[in-house]
Tab-separated table of C-alpha atoms in Angstrom:
chain	number	residue	atom	x	y	z
T	1	MET	CA	-0.556	10.278	28.525
T	2	THR	CA	-3.373	12.614	26.982
T	3	TYR	CA	-1.089	12.521	23.901
T	4	VAL	CA	-1.216	9.271	23.478
T	5	SER	CA	-5.027	8.719	23.685
T	6	ALA	CA	-5.223	11.357	21.172
T	7	LEU	CA	-3.631	9.881	18.401
T	8	ASN	CA	-5.824	8.822	15.350
T	9	PRO	CA	-4.196	5.440	13.831
T	10	LEU	CA	-5.867	6.614	10.906
T	11	SER	CA	-4.394	9.769	10.210
T	12	ALA	CA	-0.934	10.590	8.497
T	13	THR	CA	-0.283	13.203	10.245
T	14	ASP	CA	-0.759	12.203	13.487
T	15	LEU	CA	1.524	9.400	12.844
T	16	LEU	CA	4.067	10.916	11.665
T	17	SER	CA	3.990	14.038	14.540
T	18	SER	CA	3.891	10.891	17.057
T	19	PHE	CA	6.756	8.701	15.537
T	20	GLY	CA	8.325	10.317	12.380
T	21	THR	CA	10.606	8.074	10.119
T	22	ILE	CA	10.161	4.938	12.349
T	23	GLY	CA	6.652	5.335	12.185
T	24	ILE	CA	6.679	4.958	7.838
T	25	LEU	CA	8.708	1.111	8.347
T	26	VAL	CA	6.026	-0.174	11.477
T	27	VAL	CA	3.023	1.179	9.245
T	28	LEU	CA	3.968	-0.482	6.142
T	29	PHE	CA	5.284	-3.444	7.621
T	30	ALA	CA	1.956	-4.115	9.350
T	31	GLU	CA	0.105	-2.837	6.771
T	32	THR	CA	1.334	-5.413	3.988
T	33	GLY	CA	2.443	-7.857	6.888
T	34	LEU	CA	0.465	-8.507	8.949
T	35	LEU	CA	-3.615	-8.817	8.587
T	36	ILE	CA	-4.442	-6.760	11.782
T	37	GLY	CA	-2.787	-3.635	9.665
T	38	PHE	CA	-5.384	-3.506	6.556
T	39	PHE	CA	-7.136	-0.833	7.807
T	40	LEU	CA	-3.778	1.346	8.157
T	41	PRO	CA	-2.897	4.208	6.071
T	42	GLY	CA	-0.224	3.476	3.836
T	43	ASP	CA	-1.321	5.761	0.688
T	44	SER	CA	-1.666	8.831	1.977
T	45	LEU	CA	1.269	8.534	4.777
T	46	LEU	CA	3.904	7.865	2.065
T	47	PHE	CA	2.831	10.856	0.175
T	48	THR	CA	2.528	12.927	3.098
T	49	ALA	CA	5.487	12.106	4.713
T	50	GLY	CA	7.199	13.004	0.907
T	51	LEU	CA	5.176	16.375	1.262
T	52	ILE	CA	6.946	17.049	4.399
T	53	CYS	CA	10.088	16.382	3.519
T	54	ALA	CA	9.507	18.904	0.741
T	55	THR	CA	7.470	21.418	2.652
T	56	GLY	CA	8.393	21.305	6.680
T	57	VAL	CA	4.605	21.801	7.273
T	58	GLY	CA	3.219	21.109	11.156
T	59	GLY	CA	7.079	21.635	11.989
T	60	LEU	CA	8.250	17.913	11.334
T	61	ASN	CA	11.543	17.825	9.616
T	62	LEU	CA	11.980	14.182	7.854
T	63	SER	CA	14.727	13.526	5.734
T	64	LEU	CA	14.091	12.165	2.474
T	65	PRO	CA	16.601	9.855	2.278
T	66	TRP	CA	15.677	7.829	5.345
T	67	VAL	CA	12.006	8.086	4.760
T	68	LEU	CA	12.850	6.391	1.491
T	69	VAL	CA	14.781	3.814	3.371
T	70	ALA	CA	12.027	3.479	5.673
T	71	ALA	CA	9.803	3.287	3.569
T	72	ALA	CA	10.861	0.261	1.005
T	73	ALA	CA	11.997	-1.249	3.903
T	74	GLY	CA	8.607	-1.576	5.408
T	75	ALA	CA	6.818	-2.023	1.909
T	76	LEU	CA	9.332	-5.070	1.348
T	77	ALA	CA	9.874	-6.978	4.513
T	78	GLY	CA	6.333	-6.610	5.259
T	79	ALA	CA	5.196	-8.474	2.101
T	80	GLN	CA	7.797	-10.917	2.233
T	81	VAL	CA	6.935	-11.930	6.206
T	82	GLY	CA	3.096	-12.284	5.231
T	83	PHE	CA	3.414	-14.029	2.444
T	84	LEU	CA	5.693	-16.182	4.786
T	85	ILE	CA	3.058	-16.559	7.512
T	86	GLY	CA	0.237	-17.629	4.147
T	87	ARG	CA	2.894	-20.625	3.306
T	88	GLY	CA	3.030	-21.855	7.014
T	89	ALA	CA	-0.608	-21.207	7.589
T	90	GLY	CA	-2.400	-22.174	4.476
T	91	ALA	CA	-5.766	-21.400	3.597
T	92	ALA	CA	-6.378	-21.201	7.233
T	93	LEU	CA	-5.083	-17.817	7.756
T	94	THR	CA	-7.478	-16.636	4.702
T	95	ALA	CA	-10.400	-18.439	6.663
T	96	ARG	CA	-9.648	-16.244	9.570
T	97	ALA	CA	-10.462	-12.721	7.556
T	98	GLY	CA	-13.942	-12.533	9.298
T	99	ARG	CA	-14.471	-8.475	9.086
T	100	PRO	CA	-16.990	-7.489	6.019
T	101	ARG	CA	-13.658	-5.011	4.474
T	102	LEU	CA	-10.928	-8.020	4.792
T	103	ALA	CA	-13.254	-10.225	3.225
T	104	ALA	CA	-13.864	-7.963	0.320
T	105	GLY	CA	-10.339	-7.725	0.178
T	106	LEU	CA	-9.703	-11.210	-0.053
T	107	ARG	CA	-12.228	-11.803	-3.077
T	108	ARG	CA	-10.502	-9.112	-5.260
T	109	ALA	CA	-7.268	-10.438	-4.122
T	110	GLU	CA	-8.269	-13.430	-5.374
T	111	GLU	CA	-9.443	-11.995	-8.972
T	112	LEU	CA	-6.221	-10.483	-9.631
T	113	PHE	CA	-5.118	-13.655	-9.041
T	114	ILE	CA	-7.182	-15.322	-11.770
T	115	ARG	CA	-7.124	-12.505	-13.913
T	116	TYR	CA	-3.666	-11.355	-14.678
T	117	GLY	CA	-1.452	-14.524	-13.023
T	118	PRO	CA	0.985	-13.865	-10.023
T	119	ALA	CA	3.522	-11.865	-11.229
T	120	LYS	CA	0.773	-8.753	-12.254
T	121	ALA	CA	-1.501	-9.642	-9.967
T	122	ILE	CA	1.492	-9.059	-6.907
T	123	VAL	CA	2.873	-5.780	-8.881
T	124	LEU	CA	-0.909	-4.060	-8.800
T	125	ALA	CA	-2.060	-5.268	-5.450
T	126	ARG	CA	0.072	-2.557	-4.120
T	127	PHE	CA	-1.247	0.309	-5.513
T	128	ILE	CA	-5.082	-0.886	-3.922
T	129	PRO	CA	-5.635	-0.395	-0.151
T	130	VAL	CA	-7.003	-3.675	2.395
T	131	VAL	CA	-5.954	-5.942	-1.177
T	132	ARG	CA	-2.256	-5.097	-0.195
T	133	THR	CA	-2.814	-6.303	2.633
T	134	VAL	CA	-4.103	-9.901	2.065
T	135	LEU	CA	-2.733	-10.649	-1.123
T	136	ASN	CA	0.324	-11.502	0.190
T	137	PRO	CA	-0.504	-13.794	2.804
T	138	LEU	CA	-2.764	-15.721	-0.039
T	139	ALA	CA	0.189	-15.751	-2.355
T	140	GLY	CA	1.936	-18.208	0.331
T	141	ALA	CA	-1.196	-20.165	1.075
T	142	LEU	CA	-1.383	-20.582	-3.021
T	143	HIS	CA	2.252	-21.797	-2.978
T	144	THR	CA	3.615	-18.831	-5.536
T	145	PRO	CA	6.950	-19.509	-5.937
T	146	VAL	CA	9.192	-17.935	-3.298
T	147	ALA	CA	11.574	-16.372	-5.924
T	148	MET	CA	8.428	-15.356	-7.754
T	149	PHE	CA	6.824	-13.932	-5.045
T	150	THR	CA	10.378	-12.500	-4.332
T	151	VAL	CA	10.774	-10.813	-7.030
T	152	TRP	CA	7.289	-9.459	-8.071
T	153	GLN	CA	6.958	-7.862	-4.554
T	154	ALA	CA	10.217	-6.034	-4.235
T	155	VAL	CA	9.385	-3.972	-7.834
T	156	GLY	CA	5.794	-3.585	-6.915
T	157	GLY	CA	6.869	-2.404	-3.220
T	158	LEU	CA	9.719	0.010	-4.512
T	159	LEU	CA	6.782	1.731	-7.692
T	160	TRP	CA	4.173	1.709	-4.610
T	161	SER	CA	6.420	3.083	-1.469
T	162	VAL	CA	9.112	4.939	-4.016
T	163	GLY	CA	6.845	6.240	-6.279
T	164	LEU	CA	4.413	7.807	-3.727
T	165	VAL	CA	7.373	9.429	-1.669
T	166	LEU	CA	9.131	11.201	-4.195
T	167	ALA	CA	5.404	11.775	-5.842
T	168	GLY	CA	4.677	13.916	-2.750
T	169	TYR	CA	7.997	15.932	-2.493
T	170	ALA	CA	7.873	16.621	-6.054
T	171	LEU	CA	4.793	17.898	-5.458
T	172	GLY	CA	5.876	19.946	-1.939
T	173	ALA	CA	8.956	21.435	-3.819
T	174	PHE	CA	7.720	22.654	-6.791
T	175	VAL	CA	4.401	24.167	-5.994
T	176	PRO	CA	4.218	26.478	-3.582
T	177	GLY	CA	1.334	26.316	-0.755
T	178	VAL	CA	0.516	23.134	-1.608
T	179	ASP	CA	0.710	22.283	2.252
T	180	GLN	CA	-2.150	24.539	2.580
T	181	TYR	CA	-4.479	22.214	0.947
T	182	LEU	CA	-2.823	18.699	2.355
T	183	LEU	CA	-6.185	16.747	2.937
T	184	PRO	CA	-7.815	17.560	-0.392
T	185	VAL	CA	-4.527	16.981	-2.031
T	186	ILE	CA	-3.819	13.558	-0.585
T	187	ALA	CA	-7.229	12.104	-1.708
T	188	VAL	CA	-6.237	13.090	-5.027
T	189	VAL	CA	-3.628	11.011	-5.071
T	190	VAL	CA	-5.071	7.827	-3.923
T	191	VAL	CA	-7.992	8.208	-6.583
T	192	VAL	CA	-5.262	8.994	-9.278
T	193	SER	CA	-3.139	5.777	-8.244
T	194	LEU	CA	-6.114	3.507	-8.893
T	195	ILE	CA	-6.882	4.434	-12.242
T	196	PRO	CA	-4.273	1.984	-13.645
T	197	LEU	CA	-5.785	-0.564	-11.752
T	198	ALA	CA	-9.378	0.249	-13.049
T	199	ARG	CA	-8.346	0.572	-16.435
T	200	GLU	CA	-7.272	-2.645	-16.459
T	201	LEU	CA	-10.457	-4.337	-14.911
T	202	ILE	CA	-12.379	-2.314	-17.774
T	203	ARG	CA	-10.690	-3.830	-20.746
T	204	GLU	CA	-10.445	-7.427	-19.041
T	205	ARG	CA	-14.553	-7.258	-19.135
T	206	ARG	CA	-14.669	-5.457	-22.345
T	207	ARG	CA	-12.343	-8.970	-23.575
T	208	SER	CA	-14.285	-11.256	-21.334
T	209	PRO	CA	-17.830	-11.397	-23.685
T	210	GLU	CA	-15.301	-11.852	-27.070
T	211	SER	CA	-13.920	-15.314	-25.372
């Protein structure tokens, strides 16, 4: 009982220590499919899981194939469920985003749709915390075609989930002692994952005065 109460849901290592591989599936499903999961640490969870697969840091033994399956399944199923919820509830669902952080994520998701169109926005949103939570129901509420959403959420979901797990695994396998610097490494990876989006936004802002 004491152990459960000490669990920090924002800590990737705590989640993996407590729930293992099944925790990856559940966390990614909640973060990408349910608005209540916007605070969960998807990026750091995926990267840390890959690193643990390679190093066994903290005495944890995770299987890379099962981690990849859980990550992909949680990311893809969560996004599809979020889309279907948004499609059924419509604009009333997004109107409930009263928390400041969730409301800000919703605004950024809407900006992505306007700037890049549905397909590119669905892929890019996977790499932005909070936005990847709200964009899926938003896509449903905006009546994005089911086939289009399914294809591009699968592309973005696999790039994000499998890519971060393999990045963590590669770093742990090829850089000796990297597990001793776990927190700084995770912080750097999260920042780096935002670089492609930042470049796109800068490029768009430079073009807008000309148009």
